[in-house]
Protein backbone atom coordinates (compact mmCIF):
# COMPACT_ATOMS: atom_id res chain seq x y z
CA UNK A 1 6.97 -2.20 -23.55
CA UNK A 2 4.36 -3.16 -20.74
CA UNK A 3 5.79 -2.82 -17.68
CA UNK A 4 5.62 -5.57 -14.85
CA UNK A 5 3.09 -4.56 -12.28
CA UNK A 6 3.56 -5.49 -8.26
CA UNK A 7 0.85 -4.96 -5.32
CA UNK A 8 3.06 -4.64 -2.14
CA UNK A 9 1.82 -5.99 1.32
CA UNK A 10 4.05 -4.46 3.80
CA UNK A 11 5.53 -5.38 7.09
CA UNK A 12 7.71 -3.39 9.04
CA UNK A 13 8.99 -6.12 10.81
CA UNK A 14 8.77 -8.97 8.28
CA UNK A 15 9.60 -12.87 9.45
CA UNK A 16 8.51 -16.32 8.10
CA UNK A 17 4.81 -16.12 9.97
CA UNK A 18 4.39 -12.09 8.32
CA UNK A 19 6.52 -11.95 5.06
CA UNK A 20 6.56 -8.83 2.77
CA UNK A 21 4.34 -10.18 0.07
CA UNK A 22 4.54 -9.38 -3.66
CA UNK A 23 1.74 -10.18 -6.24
CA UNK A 24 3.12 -9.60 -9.62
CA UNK A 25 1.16 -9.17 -12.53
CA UNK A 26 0.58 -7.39 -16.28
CA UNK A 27 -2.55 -5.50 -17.74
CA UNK A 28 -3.56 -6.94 -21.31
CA UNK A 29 -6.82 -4.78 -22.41
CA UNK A 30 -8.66 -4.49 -19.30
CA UNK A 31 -7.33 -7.73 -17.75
CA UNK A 32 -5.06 -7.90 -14.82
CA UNK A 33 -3.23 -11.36 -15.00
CA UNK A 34 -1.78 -12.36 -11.74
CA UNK A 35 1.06 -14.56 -12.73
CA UNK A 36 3.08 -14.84 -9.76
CA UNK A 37 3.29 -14.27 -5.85
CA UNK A 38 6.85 -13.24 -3.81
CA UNK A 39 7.42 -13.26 -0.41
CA UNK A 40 10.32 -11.33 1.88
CA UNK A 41 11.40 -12.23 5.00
CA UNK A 42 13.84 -9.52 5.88
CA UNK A 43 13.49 -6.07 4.79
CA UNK A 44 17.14 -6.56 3.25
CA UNK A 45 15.83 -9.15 0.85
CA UNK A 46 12.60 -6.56 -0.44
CA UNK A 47 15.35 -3.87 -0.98
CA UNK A 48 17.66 -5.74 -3.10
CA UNK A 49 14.32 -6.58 -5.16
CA UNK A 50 13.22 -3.05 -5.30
CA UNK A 51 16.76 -2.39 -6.46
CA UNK A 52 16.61 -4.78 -9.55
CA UNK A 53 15.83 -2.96 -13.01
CA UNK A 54 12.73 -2.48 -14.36
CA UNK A 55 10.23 -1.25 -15.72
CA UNK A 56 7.71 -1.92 -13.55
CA UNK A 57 5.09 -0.02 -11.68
CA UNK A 58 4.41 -0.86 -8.31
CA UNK A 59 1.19 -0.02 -5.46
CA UNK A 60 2.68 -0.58 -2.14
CA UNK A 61 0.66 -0.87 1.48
CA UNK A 62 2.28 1.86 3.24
CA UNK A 63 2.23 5.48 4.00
CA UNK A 64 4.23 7.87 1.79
CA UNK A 65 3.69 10.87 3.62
CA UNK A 66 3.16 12.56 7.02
CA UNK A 67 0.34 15.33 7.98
CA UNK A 68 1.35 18.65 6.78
CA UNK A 69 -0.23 20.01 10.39
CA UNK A 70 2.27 17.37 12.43
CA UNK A 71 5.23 18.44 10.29
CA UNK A 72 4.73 22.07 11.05
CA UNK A 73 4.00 21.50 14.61
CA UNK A 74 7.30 19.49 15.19
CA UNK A 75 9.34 21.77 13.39
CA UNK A 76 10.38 19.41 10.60
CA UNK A 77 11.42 19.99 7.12
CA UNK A 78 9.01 20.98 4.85
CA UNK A 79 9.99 19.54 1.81
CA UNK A 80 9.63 15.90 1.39
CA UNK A 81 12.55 13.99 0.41
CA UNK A 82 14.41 16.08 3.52
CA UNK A 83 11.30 15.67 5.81
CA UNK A 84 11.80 11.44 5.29
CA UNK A 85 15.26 11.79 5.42
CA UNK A 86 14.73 13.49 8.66
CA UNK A 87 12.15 10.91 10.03
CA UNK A 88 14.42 7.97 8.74
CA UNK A 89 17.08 9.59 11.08
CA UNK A 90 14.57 9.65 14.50
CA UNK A 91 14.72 6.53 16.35
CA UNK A 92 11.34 5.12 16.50
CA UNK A 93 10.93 5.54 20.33
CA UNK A 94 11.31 8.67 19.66
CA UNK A 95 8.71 9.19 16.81
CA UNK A 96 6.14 7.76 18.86
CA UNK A 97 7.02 10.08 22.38
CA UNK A 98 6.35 12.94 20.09
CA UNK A 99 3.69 11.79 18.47
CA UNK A 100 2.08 10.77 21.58
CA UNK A 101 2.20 14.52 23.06
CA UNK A 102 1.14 15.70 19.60
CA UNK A 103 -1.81 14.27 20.19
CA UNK A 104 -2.35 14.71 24.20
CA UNK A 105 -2.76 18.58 23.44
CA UNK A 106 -5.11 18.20 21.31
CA UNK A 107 -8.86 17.96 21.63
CA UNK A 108 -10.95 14.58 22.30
CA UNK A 109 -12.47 13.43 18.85
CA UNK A 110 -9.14 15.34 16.77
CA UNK A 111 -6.29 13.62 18.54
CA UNK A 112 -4.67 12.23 14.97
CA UNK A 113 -3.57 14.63 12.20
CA UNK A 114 -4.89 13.63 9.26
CA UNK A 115 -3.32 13.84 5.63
CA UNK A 116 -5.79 15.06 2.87
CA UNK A 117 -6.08 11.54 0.96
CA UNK A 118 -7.24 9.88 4.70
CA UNK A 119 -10.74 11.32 3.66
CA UNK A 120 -11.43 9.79 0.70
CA UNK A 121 -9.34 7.21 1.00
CA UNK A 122 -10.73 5.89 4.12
CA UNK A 123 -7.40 5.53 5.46
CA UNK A 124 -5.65 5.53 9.07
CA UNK A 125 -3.93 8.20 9.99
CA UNK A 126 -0.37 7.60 8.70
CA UNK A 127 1.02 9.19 12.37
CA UNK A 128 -0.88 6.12 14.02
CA UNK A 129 1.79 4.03 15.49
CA UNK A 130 -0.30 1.21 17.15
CA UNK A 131 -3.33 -0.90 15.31
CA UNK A 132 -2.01 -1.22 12.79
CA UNK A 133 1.61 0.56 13.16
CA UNK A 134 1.74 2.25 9.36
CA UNK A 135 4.11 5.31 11.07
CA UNK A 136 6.79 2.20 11.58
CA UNK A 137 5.96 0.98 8.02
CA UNK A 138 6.71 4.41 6.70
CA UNK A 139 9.64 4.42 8.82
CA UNK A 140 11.14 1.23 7.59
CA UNK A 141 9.91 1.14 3.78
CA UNK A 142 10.15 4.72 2.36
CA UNK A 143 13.62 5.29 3.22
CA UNK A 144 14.65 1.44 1.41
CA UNK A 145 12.28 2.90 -1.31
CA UNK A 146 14.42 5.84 -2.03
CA UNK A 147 17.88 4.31 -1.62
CA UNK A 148 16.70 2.19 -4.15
CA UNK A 149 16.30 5.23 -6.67
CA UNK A 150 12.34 4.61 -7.59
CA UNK A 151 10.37 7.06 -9.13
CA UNK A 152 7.52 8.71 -6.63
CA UNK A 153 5.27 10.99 -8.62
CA UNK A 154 4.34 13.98 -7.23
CA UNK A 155 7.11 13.46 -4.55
CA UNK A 156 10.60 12.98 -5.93
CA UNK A 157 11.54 12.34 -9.18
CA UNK A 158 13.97 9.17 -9.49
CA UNK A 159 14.42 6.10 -12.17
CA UNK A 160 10.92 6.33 -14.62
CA UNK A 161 11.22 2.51 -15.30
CA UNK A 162 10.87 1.78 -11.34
CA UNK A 163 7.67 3.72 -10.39
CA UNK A 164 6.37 3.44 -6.68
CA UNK A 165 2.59 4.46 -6.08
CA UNK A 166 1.20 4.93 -2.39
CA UNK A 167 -1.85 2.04 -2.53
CA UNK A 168 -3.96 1.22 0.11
CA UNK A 169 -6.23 -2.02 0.10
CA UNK A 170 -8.82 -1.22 2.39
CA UNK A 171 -10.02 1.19 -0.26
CA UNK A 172 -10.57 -1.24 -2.97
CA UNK A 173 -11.97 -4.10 -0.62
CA UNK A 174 -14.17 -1.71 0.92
CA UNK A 175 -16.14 -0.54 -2.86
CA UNK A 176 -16.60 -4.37 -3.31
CA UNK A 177 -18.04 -6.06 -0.11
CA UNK A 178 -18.71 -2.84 1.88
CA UNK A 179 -17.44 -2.92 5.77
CA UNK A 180 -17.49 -6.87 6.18
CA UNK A 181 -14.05 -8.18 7.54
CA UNK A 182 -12.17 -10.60 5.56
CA UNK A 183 -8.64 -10.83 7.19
CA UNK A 184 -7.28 -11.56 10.63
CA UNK A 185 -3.86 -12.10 11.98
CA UNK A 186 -5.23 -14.08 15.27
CA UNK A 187 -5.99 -17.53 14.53
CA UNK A 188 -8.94 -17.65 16.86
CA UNK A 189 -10.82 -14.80 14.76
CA UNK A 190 -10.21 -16.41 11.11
CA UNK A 191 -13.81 -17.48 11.31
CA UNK A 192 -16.17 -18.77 8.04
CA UNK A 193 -17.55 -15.55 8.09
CA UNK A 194 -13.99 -13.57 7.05
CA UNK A 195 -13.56 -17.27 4.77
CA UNK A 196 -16.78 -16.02 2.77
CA UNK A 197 -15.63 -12.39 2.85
CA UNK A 198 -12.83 -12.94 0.95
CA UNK A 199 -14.35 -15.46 -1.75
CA UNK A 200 -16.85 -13.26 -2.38
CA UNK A 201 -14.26 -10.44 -2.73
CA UNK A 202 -12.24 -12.44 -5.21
CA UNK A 203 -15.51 -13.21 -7.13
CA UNK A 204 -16.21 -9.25 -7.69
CA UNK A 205 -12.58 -8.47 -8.68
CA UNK A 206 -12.25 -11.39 -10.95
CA UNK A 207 -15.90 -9.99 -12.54
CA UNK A 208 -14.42 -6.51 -12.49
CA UNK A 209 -17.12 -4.73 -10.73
CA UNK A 210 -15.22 -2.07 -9.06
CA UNK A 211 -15.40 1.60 -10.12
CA UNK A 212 -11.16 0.99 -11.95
CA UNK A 213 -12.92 -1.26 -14.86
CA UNK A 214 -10.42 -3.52 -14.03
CA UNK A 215 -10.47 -7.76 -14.28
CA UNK A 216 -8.73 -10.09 -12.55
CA UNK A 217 -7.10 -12.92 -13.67
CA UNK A 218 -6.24 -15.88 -11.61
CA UNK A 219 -5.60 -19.66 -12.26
CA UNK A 220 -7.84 -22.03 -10.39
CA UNK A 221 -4.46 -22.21 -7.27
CA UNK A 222 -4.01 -18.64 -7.32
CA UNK A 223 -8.24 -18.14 -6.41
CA UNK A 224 -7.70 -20.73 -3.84
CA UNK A 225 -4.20 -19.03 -2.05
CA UNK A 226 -6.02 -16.13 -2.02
CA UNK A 227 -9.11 -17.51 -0.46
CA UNK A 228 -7.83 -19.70 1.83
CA UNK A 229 -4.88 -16.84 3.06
CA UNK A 230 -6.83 -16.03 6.51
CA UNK A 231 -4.13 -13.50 7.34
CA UNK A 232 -5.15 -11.74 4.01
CA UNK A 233 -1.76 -10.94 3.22
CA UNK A 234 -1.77 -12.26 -0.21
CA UNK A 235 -4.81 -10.73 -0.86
CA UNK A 236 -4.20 -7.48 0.64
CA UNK A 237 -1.03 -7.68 -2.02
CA UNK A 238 -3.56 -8.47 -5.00
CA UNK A 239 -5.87 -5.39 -4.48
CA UNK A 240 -2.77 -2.65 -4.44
CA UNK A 241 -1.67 -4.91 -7.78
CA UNK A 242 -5.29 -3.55 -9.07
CA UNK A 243 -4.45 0.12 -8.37
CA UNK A 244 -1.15 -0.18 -9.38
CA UNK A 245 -2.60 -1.04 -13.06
CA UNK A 246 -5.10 1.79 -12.66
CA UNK A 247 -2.15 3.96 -12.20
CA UNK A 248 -0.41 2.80 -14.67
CA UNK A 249 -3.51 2.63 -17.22
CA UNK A 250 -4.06 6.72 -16.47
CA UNK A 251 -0.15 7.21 -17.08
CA UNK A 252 -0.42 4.96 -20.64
CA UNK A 253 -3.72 7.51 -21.65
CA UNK A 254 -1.39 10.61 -21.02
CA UNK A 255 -1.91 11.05 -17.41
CA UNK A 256 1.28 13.26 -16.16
CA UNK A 257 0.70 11.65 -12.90
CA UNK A 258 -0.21 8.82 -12.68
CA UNK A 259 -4.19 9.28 -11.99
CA UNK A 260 -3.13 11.40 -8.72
CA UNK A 261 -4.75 14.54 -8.16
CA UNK A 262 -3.13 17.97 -7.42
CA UNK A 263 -2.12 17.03 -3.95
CA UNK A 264 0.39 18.63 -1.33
CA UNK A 265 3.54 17.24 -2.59
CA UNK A 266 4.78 16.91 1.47
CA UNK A 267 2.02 14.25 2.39
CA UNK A 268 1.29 12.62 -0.65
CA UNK A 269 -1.63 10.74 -2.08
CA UNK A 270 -2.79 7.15 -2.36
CA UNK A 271 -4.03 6.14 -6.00
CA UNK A 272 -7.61 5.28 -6.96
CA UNK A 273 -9.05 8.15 -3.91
């Protein structure tokens, strides 16, 4: 049986404006076929989602990890299911005094501690805690992730019919129309430029040129949602859909891992890098 893929847009603070946005979808021979978008308004509502049965395979917009290096340095635990518990414990005023004298001692230029994936990924480190805020989306998503019992390869084993992948957007949207912007919270920057950005990004995934092989599919009101989303949100949600079926293609051809590398099994590793 196919399993239901979902891209995950997170918030860490989700309302009517910024909802949690799902776009579901299935793979049929090369073909991604978006058939339906969810939204969340409270984190409660995404949980009791996550926690409905499967299967499905899922590439969701937030860190899974911290920086081996930070861990060390703060004296956390070193394995990961007891490091997040840990970090799910701290209140987030806290997280961010310590990481803010993590970084004051270090040198100008190295302030962050990166994870390994940040490099080819492309990604911010997942410490950061301001623009955008993805050590508060870790705080507030991976802990709902595991009381909901999914399965994290690589991290911690849990129910194979719910299988959560770390995705990251930028990644994808970055092969496709290089560094142009195409999203932007503030009203007075959702300009015709960012308009054109993301219908020319939609044209290149539904044509499959990316490097996953990977199609598209969207009826003539799901191209114009996305296009016409100037927050990006839904789109955003679309591209970790398209790793997510990556993922799950590699597992389907016998990949033990989803298409993850060997990777330190305490920070983690976002698919497709």
């Amino acid at each position: 049986m196919l399993p239901q893929l979902l891209g995950c847009d997170f918030s860490s603070a989700p309302s009517r404006r910024k909802p949690v946005v799902h776009a579901i979808g299935r793979l049929d021979r090369g073909r991604v076929r978006l058939e339906r978008v969810l939204t969340f308004e409270t984190l409660d509502a995404w949980a009791a989602a996550l926690a409905e049965p499967g299967p499905w395979v899922g590439g969701f917009d937030l860190p899974f990890g911290l920086p081996r290096a930070l861990v060390e340095h703060l004296g956390w635990p070193g394995q990961w299911a007891d490091c997040m518990a840990h970090y799910a414990s701290v209140p987030r005023a806290d997280i961010r005094a310590a990481f803010v004298a993590f970084c004051a001692a270090r040198p100008a230029g190295g302030k962050f501690a990166h994870r390994a994936t940040d490099g080819p990924a492309g990604s911010s480190p997942s410490m950061k805690w301001v623009n955008p805020p993805v050590a508060f989306m870790m705080h507030a998503g991976v802990p709902r992730l595991l009381a909901a019992g999914v399965h994290f390869p690589g991290l911690h084993p849990g129910d194979p019919g719910r299988v959560a992948l770390e995705a990251y957007p930028g990644l994808l949207a970055r092969e496709l129309i290089g560094q142009r912007s195409y999203k932007s919270d503030d009203r007075s920057r959702q300009t015709a430029q960012r308009l054109i950005a993301r219908k020319d990004l939609v044209d290149a995934l539904e044509q499959g040129r990316s490097r996953l092989g990977l199609r598209l599919m969207l009826s003539h009101a799901q191209r114009e949602s996305l296009v016409h989303d100037a927050s990006g949100d839904r789109l955003d949600a679309v591209l970790c859909l398209l790793q997510a079926a990556w993922g799950w293609q590699q597992h389907h051809n016998g990949h033990p891992c989803y298409g993850l590398p060997t990777f330190d099994p305490l920070e983690g590793w976002i698919v497709t890098a």
